[in-house]
Amino acid sequence: MRLRPPDLLRRLIHALHEHGRDGRPAETAIASRRIMLVGSPNVGKSVIFNHLTGRYAVVSNYPGTTVEVSRGHARVGDALVEVIDSPGSYSLAPLSEDERVTQRLLMEEPLDLVVHVADAKSLRRMLPLTFQLIEAGRPLVLDVNMIDEAERAGLTLDAQALAEDLGLPVAATAATSGLGMDEFEVLLGGETPKPSSFRVEYPQAIESAAAQIARLLRADYGIAHRAVALLLLQRDESAWEMVTQRDPEAVIEIEGLVSGVERARPPSYDIAVARHQAADRIVRRALVRRPMPARRSLRQLLGDLGMHPLAGIPVLAAVLYFGLYLFVGRLGAGVLVDWLDGKLFGEYINPPVEAFVNRLLPWPMVAALFVGEYGLFTLGLRYAIAIVLPLVGAFFLMFALLEDSGYLPRLALLVDRIFKRIGLSGRAVIPIVLGLGCDTMATLVTRVLQTRRERVIATFLLALAVPCSAQLGVILGLLSGHPLGMAIWVGVVAGVFLLSGFLAAQLLPGESARFYLEIPPMRWPSLKNVVTKTLARLRWYAAEVIPIFLLASVVIWIGQITRIFQLVLTALRPAVNLIGLPDAAADAFLFGFFRRDYGAARIFDVHAGGAVSGVPLVVAMVTITLFVPCVAQFLVMVRERGLRSAVAVGAIILPFAFGVGYLLHLVLTTFAVQV
């Protein structure tokens, strides 16, 4: 494969950074700077990161957390720099785990430069974070991004006036189109900015207490002592914990100073008011608003409809029908899976591989580990690549389109009121919607939720009542000819989702998550951004999920050779009979644990043989949907929530699924419902 010059240069730079010119560590081979991008969600921070680093980026969890931090290398001028993309943050006084990680990065990383990426349209709301970064004392550059959208909204940025008022370098960019990015890179590669002399003036009591607290601090906190003092005055838990460890002798006196200021009212209120007043003064000079015609564009109209309490419902229905049912279900689960699984693997790949392994390993039991019905290759790898990959690939592509268009924040706002009833916030719509593509991936994405309580509830609901696209495709195929049966299935599963969430919210201790979200304008999706996001998620799928499918194949192989599965099937048959299904359906539930769509597909086979139809078919589809999560999702639950939580979820769901199936069978047969 021939490389274009830019690709060749990036590879050379990457290799040089990893190994150095003479085999020494990169730090001794090239003087490298470290830059961190900071900013609220939906300001284009990741687009700028990708522009700078290209494809040489590593995503990993920040130590001690489940929050992902991206790191990459970029050539800026003559320097090779490391770029860190911090989690989205509204403030350095954190309310979420994402914001706590950003605070720790700022305080613990040896940074040469901090870049605050702000949305030009919402500059007034962005500037309080700029003030906090100035107070932190780190070298700072402000990048006012999305100036193209600001122009369309009738706003013109005076970057020079903004730079003069703040006393720091300011860039104006539209990262998606590359506008202003050359000038921005010049700022990154230039001299390190001097500390800004800008200062937010707080009420006298707060200024006096902050000055006294700063004098009491002796340890190094990575940021200015005045910034630490302001965090302590806001009762930031992370700052208090750090000071207790590093300056324990000063804690009692600091507590007295903070308590003294709190007698009037919480200092956090006065601090926030002072920052917003300062932002108002600066924005009045830096942003010029011109009159705009009253007529709304099509995108604005769609954006308003998407989050309207009533009009938003048909918009959501259209998105689900065209995006989920037709694109993911028909194209992904139908056309792509049929070709990859039936044609590519079924006719061209599997036969020669099976023949080769059987010749190499003449022992049937050993060969079955690799190419048997549930072998590493014929089940694990084939299932991951030929069946699930096209499904999640189609879903990732659709999700990226919705994400880039600005629809997802509107959907989050639309469902927030309902989700609050089940212990979640509108932010949880992201993992829940992703669960309709792949529950395993969605369980990992619950990391974006703010509180542990919210993450546990979302994980439980994903395991219980959110069918993945592979399972959903089979269920839709079975019930599409039975409109009443389909309505019953949708009603029961949706009812279980809402009722279970409501009960979990009542039983689990902890505060409800706060919900605040920047609503970006509706945009026509950028093909480059959509492809980049889709490929990044597919790389994640390959790295995170494919090994789990291979592990599942090994577990199934062990279960077969030890005959444990026969014992499990014997134990399952009475429960299966209780909900009106024949013995032949028992293996659908057992192997459905290893492959969610296999359970539904096994019911399809039993139905095709005439053993299950009508009411039992609907009951079977409801029960198989609510049945325990697949082994891949279970293993991710163990990794994310711990073994005890994962086992507890499985122990609750197993009897619950059969209990709902039994009650549904009882009701439908009692009232002689014909489906």
XYZ file of C-alpha atoms in Angstrom:
675
model
C 0.000 0.000 0.000
C 1.466 3.365 -1.042
C 1.419 6.133 1.536
C 0.734 9.743 0.709
C 3.454 12.147 1.974
C 1.380 13.392 4.960
C 0.739 9.807 6.073
C 4.395 8.939 5.653
C 5.418 11.987 7.674
C 2.977 11.132 10.468
C 4.300 7.584 10.659
C 7.887 8.820 10.741
C 7.081 11.314 13.505
C 5.195 8.678 15.483
C 8.043 6.168 15.176
C 10.580 8.831 16.099
C 8.581 9.808 19.164
C 8.218 6.198 20.284
C 11.867 5.173 19.806
C 13.970 8.318 19.446
C 16.569 8.951 16.745
C 19.158 6.674 18.336
C 17.029 4.214 20.258
C 16.858 6.402 23.364
C 13.485 7.370 24.904
C 11.678 10.033 22.891
C 12.002 12.575 25.705
C 15.789 12.626 25.263
C 15.621 12.471 21.462
C 13.220 15.378 20.884
C 12.223 18.145 23.265
C 8.482 17.578 23.431
C 5.757 19.831 24.841
C 2.599 18.584 26.486
C -0.673 20.343 25.637
C -4.073 19.652 27.190
C -7.391 20.556 25.588
C -10.094 21.597 28.060
C -13.699 22.493 27.332
C -17.378 21.757 27.795
C -19.071 18.942 25.855
C -20.158 19.726 22.275
C -17.640 22.504 21.636
C -15.605 20.650 18.986
C -12.729 19.708 21.290
C -12.411 16.183 19.874
C -12.488 17.530 16.295
C -9.505 19.756 17.138
C -7.760 16.826 18.833
C -8.237 14.643 15.757
C -7.081 17.471 13.472
C -3.843 17.806 15.452
C -3.054 14.152 16.105
C -4.434 12.422 13.011
C -4.840 8.728 13.739
C -2.013 8.378 16.233
C -4.063 8.534 19.392
C -4.398 6.195 22.362
C -7.576 6.049 24.453
C -7.236 4.649 27.971
C -8.919 4.906 31.345
C -7.548 7.491 33.713
C -5.935 5.612 36.652
C -8.473 4.677 39.319
C -11.487 5.647 37.195
C -13.578 4.404 34.265
C -13.244 7.754 32.449
C -11.428 7.612 29.118
C -8.697 10.107 28.226
C -7.304 10.404 24.689
C -3.607 11.093 24.117
C -1.864 11.615 20.798
C 1.159 13.197 19.164
C 1.249 16.081 16.717
C 3.855 18.026 14.780
C 3.319 21.728 15.560
C 5.861 23.886 13.781
C 9.257 22.329 14.496
C 8.152 20.707 17.731
C 6.684 17.300 18.415
C 4.006 17.713 21.076
C 1.838 15.361 23.078
C -1.824 16.365 23.071
C -4.275 15.309 25.800
C -8.018 15.492 25.156
C -9.556 15.881 28.613
C -13.160 14.820 29.387
C -15.832 17.467 28.827
C -16.096 19.847 31.788
C -18.184 22.867 32.652
C -16.167 23.802 35.740
C -13.027 22.970 37.703
C -15.258 22.452 40.761
C -16.428 19.015 39.595
C -19.930 17.590 39.826
C -19.272 14.488 37.693
C -16.522 11.904 37.388
C -15.552 13.388 34.014
C -14.999 16.792 35.609
C -13.053 15.239 38.499
C -10.664 13.630 36.008
C -10.164 16.950 34.193
C -9.388 18.617 37.525
C -6.860 15.895 38.394
C -5.214 16.148 34.963
C -4.821 19.892 35.403
C -3.354 19.493 38.883
C -1.177 16.412 38.331
C 0.023 16.417 34.705
C 3.255 18.311 33.834
C 1.599 20.553 31.241
C 3.363 23.117 29.073
C 0.151 24.623 27.748
C -3.587 24.449 28.369
C -5.997 25.195 25.528
C -9.543 26.124 26.473
C -11.867 25.302 23.564
C -15.055 27.389 23.777
C -18.194 27.635 21.643
C -18.439 31.103 20.053
C -22.253 31.029 20.163
C -22.242 30.412 23.925
C -19.198 32.468 24.864
C -20.887 34.002 27.905
C -21.430 30.528 29.402
C -17.936 29.395 28.410
C -15.926 32.249 29.943
C -16.362 31.272 33.637
C -14.269 28.167 32.890
C -11.702 30.404 31.164
C -11.530 32.499 34.356
C -10.929 29.366 36.443
C -8.117 28.251 34.127
C -6.548 31.732 34.377
C -6.791 31.479 38.182
C -5.110 28.062 38.004
C -1.977 29.811 36.750
C -1.213 27.428 33.885
C -0.043 28.864 30.523
C -3.297 29.284 28.622
C -4.618 29.802 25.096
C -8.305 30.391 24.385
C -9.671 28.877 21.168
C -13.104 30.268 20.323
C -14.414 27.532 18.056
C -17.501 27.269 15.801
C -17.218 30.862 14.610
C -18.964 29.826 11.378
C -22.088 28.848 13.343
C -21.835 32.065 15.351
C -21.760 34.058 12.104
C -24.883 32.275 10.892
C -26.527 33.171 14.213
C -25.711 36.861 13.679
C -22.667 37.036 15.992
C -19.274 38.443 15.040
C -16.263 37.817 17.277
C -13.690 40.532 17.927
C -10.810 38.205 18.830
C -8.388 41.068 19.414
C -10.698 42.764 21.939
C -11.209 39.440 23.695
C -7.459 38.826 23.864
C -6.853 42.322 25.269
C -9.530 41.973 27.950
C -8.374 38.510 29.059
C -4.637 39.114 28.662
C -4.021 35.858 26.814
C -3.690 34.584 23.197
C -7.034 33.990 21.464
C -7.680 31.953 18.307
C -10.903 31.953 16.293
C -11.587 28.667 14.493
C -14.166 26.525 12.753
C -12.481 23.165 13.267
C -14.866 21.126 11.121
C -13.961 23.164 8.012
C -10.351 23.957 9.010
C -11.000 27.704 9.180
C -8.430 29.415 11.407
C -6.624 26.172 12.259
C -3.298 27.318 10.731
C -3.264 30.426 12.944
C -4.289 28.267 15.905
C -1.324 25.915 15.342
C 1.000 28.925 15.166
C -0.160 29.881 18.673
C 0.462 26.331 19.896
C 3.956 26.244 18.453
C 4.919 29.756 19.570
C 6.372 30.997 22.817
C 4.695 29.885 26.013
C 2.149 32.580 27.000
C 2.848 34.594 30.109
C 0.376 34.305 33.001
C -2.662 36.512 32.438
C -3.127 39.541 34.664
C -6.922 39.290 34.352
C -8.659 38.859 37.684
C -12.285 38.300 38.641
C -13.100 40.492 41.618
C -15.077 38.558 44.214
C -16.835 40.036 47.269
C -14.429 41.291 49.922
C -15.174 38.462 52.373
C -14.315 35.839 49.751
C -11.177 37.687 48.572
C -9.946 38.004 52.161
C -10.630 34.346 53.012
C -9.045 33.129 49.736
C -5.891 35.169 50.411
C -5.594 33.795 53.969
C -6.195 30.212 52.857
C -3.620 30.553 50.038
C -1.015 31.681 52.600
C -1.722 28.586 54.726
C -1.106 26.174 51.823
C 2.487 24.932 51.627
C 2.310 21.884 49.353
C 2.437 21.833 45.551
C -1.021 21.350 43.999
C -0.110 21.840 40.352
C -2.230 25.005 40.207
C -2.029 28.364 41.981
C -2.839 28.349 45.697
C -5.518 31.012 45.134
C -7.328 28.609 42.773
C -7.128 25.852 45.409
C -8.468 28.284 48.019
C -11.468 29.116 45.814
C -12.188 25.385 45.376
C -12.067 24.942 49.163
C -14.478 27.845 49.606
C -16.853 26.067 47.195
C -16.569 22.902 49.345
C -15.048 20.891 46.515
C -14.542 17.376 47.929
C -11.495 16.588 45.780
C -9.700 19.752 46.890
C -10.498 19.136 50.560
C -9.238 15.563 50.306
C -6.017 16.722 48.670
C -5.397 19.452 51.255
C -6.124 17.028 54.101
C -3.372 14.760 52.749
C -0.791 17.396 51.817
C -1.354 20.204 54.362
C -3.019 18.429 57.318
C -1.773 20.983 59.849
C -3.673 23.754 58.047
C -7.033 21.997 57.712
C -8.549 23.159 61.017
C -7.693 26.811 60.401
C -8.939 26.607 56.794
C -12.199 25.061 57.998
C -12.663 27.998 60.353
C -12.095 30.514 57.562
C -14.540 28.752 55.182
C -17.190 28.408 57.903
C -16.849 32.095 58.700
C -17.642 33.084 55.100
C -20.501 30.573 54.934
C -22.417 32.288 57.763
C -23.882 34.776 55.288
C -24.533 32.407 52.368
C -22.631 29.705 50.438
C -19.525 31.258 48.835
C -20.144 29.174 45.685
C -23.136 31.427 44.896
C -21.165 34.679 45.116
C -18.252 33.152 43.177
C -20.556 32.041 40.349
C -22.315 35.434 40.225
C -19.002 37.326 40.065
C -17.757 35.149 37.218
C -20.945 35.547 35.185
C -20.925 39.318 35.703
C -17.327 39.437 34.453
C -18.327 37.285 31.458
C -21.180 39.684 30.644
C -18.813 42.676 30.594
C -16.336 40.944 28.286
C -18.930 39.511 25.900
C -20.578 42.912 25.420
C -17.308 44.132 23.878
C -16.045 40.953 22.174
C -19.253 39.748 20.506
C -21.143 41.990 18.124
C -24.720 40.954 17.398
C -26.317 42.024 14.147
C -30.035 41.851 13.345
C -31.131 38.578 11.778
C -34.241 37.865 9.702
C -37.070 36.380 11.743
C -37.471 33.462 9.340
C -36.137 30.193 10.726
C -34.146 27.753 8.641
C -35.182 24.136 8.092
C -32.470 22.981 10.506
C -33.716 25.320 13.243
C -37.263 24.092 12.699
C -36.178 20.438 12.910
C -34.123 21.222 16.015
C -37.102 22.840 17.776
C -39.432 19.992 16.792
C -36.926 17.373 17.987
C -37.124 18.517 21.619
C -40.779 19.607 21.731
C -42.738 17.499 24.305
C -45.382 16.543 21.708
C -43.846 17.112 18.264
C -40.658 15.386 19.402
C -42.447 12.015 19.644
C -43.226 11.604 15.913
C -39.710 12.874 15.131
C -38.318 10.153 17.396
C -40.631 7.573 15.782
C -39.314 8.572 12.332
C -35.701 8.299 13.530
C -36.362 4.837 15.000
C -38.168 3.616 11.891
C -35.764 4.881 9.237
C -32.562 4.724 11.276
C -33.047 1.660 13.458
C -35.571 -0.527 11.669
C -34.707 0.088 8.001
C -31.009 0.991 8.115
C -29.781 -1.146 11.015
C -32.438 -3.870 10.932
C -33.046 -4.359 7.217
C -29.658 -3.334 5.785
C -27.344 -4.322 8.652
C -29.142 -7.363 10.074
C -30.521 -8.420 6.709
C -28.427 -7.680 3.635
C -24.960 -7.343 5.213
C -25.290 -10.258 7.647
C -26.747 -12.543 4.976
C -23.831 -11.825 2.659
C -21.043 -11.966 5.252
C -22.340 -14.958 7.186
C -24.077 -16.939 4.478
C -21.849 -16.191 1.491
C -18.397 -15.079 2.649
C -17.988 -17.227 5.753
C -20.474 -19.969 4.858
C -19.134 -20.708 1.357
C -15.606 -19.337 1.110
C -13.993 -19.146 4.557
C -15.464 -21.756 6.896
C -15.134 -24.903 4.683
C -11.366 -24.641 4.029
C -10.645 -23.581 7.631
C -12.656 -26.501 9.020
C -10.931 -28.931 6.647
C -7.498 -27.607 7.631
C -8.161 -27.806 11.397
C -9.672 -31.292 11.152
C -6.581 -32.505 9.280
C -4.255 -30.791 11.744
C -6.186 -31.971 14.843
C -7.670 -35.438 14.234
C -9.176 -35.492 17.749
C -12.831 -34.357 17.402
C -13.106 -32.991 20.924
C -10.003 -30.835 20.519
C -10.929 -29.708 16.996
C -14.364 -28.677 18.295
C -12.674 -25.943 20.332
C -11.685 -24.237 17.074
C -14.181 -25.220 14.365
C -17.059 -27.004 16.053
C -20.582 -25.643 16.273
C -19.384 -23.303 19.023
C -15.673 -23.155 18.099
C -13.350 -20.188 18.479
C -13.376 -19.602 14.728
C -16.766 -20.893 13.612
C -18.694 -19.232 16.453
C -16.533 -16.672 18.267
C -14.742 -15.020 15.365
C -17.456 -15.640 12.761
C -20.182 -14.358 15.065
C -18.177 -11.263 16.028
C -17.202 -10.372 12.452
C -19.959 -11.734 10.217
C -23.040 -11.236 12.403
C -22.452 -8.624 15.081
C -19.906 -6.400 13.294
C -22.234 -5.391 10.413
C -25.026 -4.784 12.924
C -23.015 -2.605 15.261
C -21.217 -1.044 12.276
C -24.538 0.064 10.788
C -25.647 1.228 14.221
C -22.383 3.123 14.857
C -22.791 4.850 11.491
C -26.388 5.848 12.254
C -25.427 6.918 15.780
C -22.589 9.073 14.414
C -25.016 10.729 11.971
C -27.441 11.526 14.797
C -24.590 12.693 17.035
C -23.043 14.957 14.405
C -26.426 16.417 13.465
C -27.080 17.631 17.023
C -30.180 15.451 17.489
C -28.962 13.403 20.474
C -28.888 16.316 22.971
C -32.473 17.106 21.908
C -33.489 13.496 22.456
C -31.859 13.642 25.896
C -33.913 16.738 26.717
C -37.073 15.094 25.359
C -36.793 11.990 27.570
C -35.296 13.648 30.664
C -38.637 14.063 32.445
C -39.537 10.379 31.955
C -36.039 9.171 32.793
C -36.043 11.168 36.041
C -38.865 8.851 37.212
C -36.634 5.807 36.765
C -33.566 7.227 38.482
C -31.816 8.385 35.321
C -31.220 11.716 33.637
C -31.588 12.583 29.979
C -27.866 11.868 29.568
C -28.681 8.134 29.953
C -30.405 8.183 26.559
C -26.966 7.664 24.981
C -26.202 4.214 26.494
C -29.875 3.181 26.263
C -30.033 3.998 22.545
C -26.629 2.385 22.019
C -28.018 -0.729 23.722
C -30.360 -1.187 20.771
C -27.178 -1.709 18.766
C -25.036 -3.686 21.218
C -25.747 -4.014 24.950
C -22.136 -4.961 25.615
C -20.906 -1.676 24.178
C -23.709 0.256 25.880
C -22.715 -1.162 29.277
C -19.246 0.292 28.770
C -20.741 3.624 27.716
C -22.606 3.922 31.061
C -19.299 5.450 32.175
C -20.599 8.800 30.863
C -23.271 8.898 33.590
C -22.531 11.103 36.579
C -23.293 8.970 39.648
C -22.687 5.353 40.589
C -26.420 4.985 41.329
C -27.293 6.089 37.807
C -24.681 3.757 36.280
C -26.029 0.769 38.248
C -29.660 1.489 37.214
C -28.694 1.915 33.558
C -26.643 -1.299 33.602
C -29.562 -3.187 35.139
C -32.075 -1.874 32.586
C -29.730 -2.666 29.692
C -29.387 -6.222 30.941
C -33.130 -6.637 31.524
C -35.209 -4.853 28.920
C -33.117 -3.451 26.056
C -32.778 -5.954 23.172
C -29.654 -5.634 21.051
C -29.931 -5.232 17.285
C -29.043 -8.893 16.636
C -31.855 -10.108 18.897
C -34.208 -7.357 17.800
C -33.843 -8.327 14.147
C -34.968 -11.907 14.829
C -37.867 -10.786 17.050
C -39.128 -8.302 14.470
C -38.939 -11.009 11.823
C -40.981 -13.416 13.960
C -43.680 -10.976 15.054
C -43.919 -8.721 11.981
C -46.830 -10.811 10.663
C -48.688 -10.583 13.982
C -49.545 -6.903 14.672
C -51.300 -7.646 17.977
C -48.433 -9.859 19.093
C -45.961 -7.113 18.211
C -48.009 -4.548 20.171
C -48.121 -6.862 23.209
C -44.357 -7.444 23.041
C -43.600 -3.704 22.775
C -46.069 -2.833 25.562
C -44.802 -5.463 28.001
C -41.091 -4.799 27.421
C -41.585 -1.000 27.644
C -43.711 -1.418 30.768
C -41.089 -3.650 32.391
C -38.375 -1.109 31.503
C -40.261 1.762 33.157
C -41.547 -0.196 36.172
C -38.174 -1.818 36.909
C -36.407 1.515 36.617
C -38.919 3.154 38.949
C -38.509 0.408 41.578
C -34.715 0.448 41.267
C -34.738 4.234 41.759
C -36.780 3.816 44.965
C -34.595 1.033 46.366
C -31.092 2.240 45.525
C -29.672 4.902 47.858
C -28.074 8.069 46.544
C -29.009 11.405 45.039
C -30.576 11.824 41.636
C -28.175 12.946 38.920
C -28.241 16.593 37.917
C -28.935 17.179 34.257
C -27.426 20.065 32.357
C -26.567 19.914 28.690
C -25.472 22.367 26.040
C -27.899 22.170 23.100
C -25.914 22.644 19.883
C -27.599 23.858 16.704
C -28.854 21.276 14.240
C -26.239 20.706 11.538
C -25.921 18.759 8.332
C -23.570 15.927 9.401
C -19.976 16.148 8.206
C -19.013 13.015 6.267
C -15.444 13.204 7.576
C -16.569 13.432 11.205
C -19.116 10.635 10.792
C -16.567 8.288 9.197
C -13.917 9.146 11.808
C -16.277 8.461 14.733
C -17.595 5.250 13.171
C -14.108 3.873 12.514
C -12.962 4.823 16.037
C -15.889 2.902 17.545
C -15.275 -0.072 15.279
C -11.655 -0.119 16.467
C -12.989 -0.071 20.008
C -15.291 -2.993 19.126
C -12.390 -5.005 17.748
C -10.224 -4.355 20.805
C -12.835 -4.667 23.547
C -15.580 -7.025 22.390
C -14.083 -9.585 19.980
C -11.879 -11.102 22.756
C -15.017 -11.517 24.884
C -16.763 -13.460 22.100
C -13.725 -15.729 21.821
C -13.797 -16.301 25.574
C -17.492 -17.196 25.322
C -16.634 -19.898 22.767
C -14.142 -21.429 25.200
C -16.747 -21.414 27.987
C -19.306 -23.140 25.747
C -16.733 -25.753 24.701
C -15.963 -26.504 28.358
C -19.684 -26.732 29.109
C -20.138 -29.275 26.320
C -17.243 -31.588 27.148
C -18.097 -31.589 30.873
C -21.829 -32.172 30.137
C -22.704 -29.273 32.447
C -25.071 -27.966 29.773
C -27.203 -31.118 29.929
C -27.735 -30.556 33.651
C -28.672 -26.907 33.049
C -31.153 -27.888 30.312
C -32.793 -30.397 32.655
C -33.166 -27.677 35.297
C -34.611 -25.191 32.774
C -37.328 -27.419 31.296
C -39.877 -27.082 34.158
C -39.620 -23.262 33.964
C -40.000 -23.392 30.173
C -43.084 -25.620 30.477
C -44.545 -23.229 33.068
C -44.750 -20.423 30.500
C -46.400 -22.692 27.920
C -43.380 -23.720 25.844
C -42.256 -27.259 24.909
C -39.014 -28.889 26.127
C -37.408 -28.150 22.757
C -37.377 -24.437 23.607
C -35.200 -24.900 26.700
C -31.908 -24.702 24.797
C -33.005 -21.329 23.388
C -32.614 -19.856 26.876
C -29.367 -21.658 27.657
C -27.551 -20.723 24.470
C -29.261 -17.333 24.435
C -26.941 -16.530 27.335
C -23.998 -16.983 24.974
C -25.610 -15.426 21.891
C -28.675 -13.255 22.468
C -29.942 -13.641 18.937
C -29.421 -17.416 19.105
C -32.149 -17.682 21.741
C -34.647 -15.866 19.528
C -33.432 -17.778 16.458
C -33.956 -21.098 18.256
C -37.555 -20.090 18.984
C -37.810 -19.285 15.268
C -36.775 -22.874 14.458
C -39.257 -24.306 16.958
C -41.959 -22.036 15.510
C -41.082 -23.139 11.961
C -41.553 -26.739 13.094
C -45.068 -25.900 14.274
C -44.385 -26.439 17.991
C -44.798 -22.780 19.030
C -47.273 -20.251 17.638
C -49.870 -17.737 18.749
C -49.795 -16.899 22.455
C -46.764 -19.130 23.283
C -44.775 -17.376 20.545
C -45.468 -13.918 22.010
C -44.735 -15.178 25.527
C -41.477 -16.721 24.304
C -40.378 -13.446 22.658
C -41.126 -11.431 25.792
C -39.331 -13.908 28.057
C -36.286 -14.253 25.813
C -36.008 -10.440 25.653
C -36.078 -10.133 29.445
C -33.806 -13.133 29.979
C -30.306 -12.777 31.448
C -27.756 -10.790 29.382
C -25.398 -12.536 27.003
C -22.035 -13.715 28.319
C -20.183 -10.835 26.626
C -22.395 -8.292 28.373
C -22.129 -10.213 31.643
C -18.322 -10.157 31.503
C -18.358 -6.411 30.816
C -20.728 -5.974 33.786
C -18.204 -7.819 35.952
C -15.462 -5.540 34.687
C -17.449 -2.307 35.126
C -19.652 -2.953 38.188
C -17.825 -5.839 39.914
C -18.570 -9.559 40.255
C -21.097 -9.172 43.076
C -23.192 -6.638 41.180
C -23.115 -8.685 37.961
C -24.169 -11.869 39.755
C -26.896 -9.968 41.634
C -28.293 -8.597 38.369
C -28.348 -12.084 36.843
C -29.948 -13.586 39.958
C -32.744 -10.989 39.846
C -33.381 -11.165 36.101
C -33.569 -14.971 35.759
C -36.675 -15.568 37.923
C -38.129 -12.185 36.952
C -38.107 -13.019 33.224
C -39.900 -16.327 33.751
C -42.279 -14.684 36.230
C -43.328 -12.075 33.656
C -43.631 -14.819 31.031
C -45.871 -16.886 33.308
C -48.150 -13.941 34.133
C -48.395 -12.936 30.473
C -49.241 -16.517 29.463
C -51.850 -16.694 32.214
C -53.510 -13.414 31.185
C -53.544 -14.138 27.449
C -54.889 -17.670 27.834
C -57.455 -16.665 30.472
C -58.920 -14.017 28.194
C -58.506 -16.213 25.110
C -56.523 -13.581 23.226
C -55.898 -14.566 19.600
C -52.538 -13.422 18.278
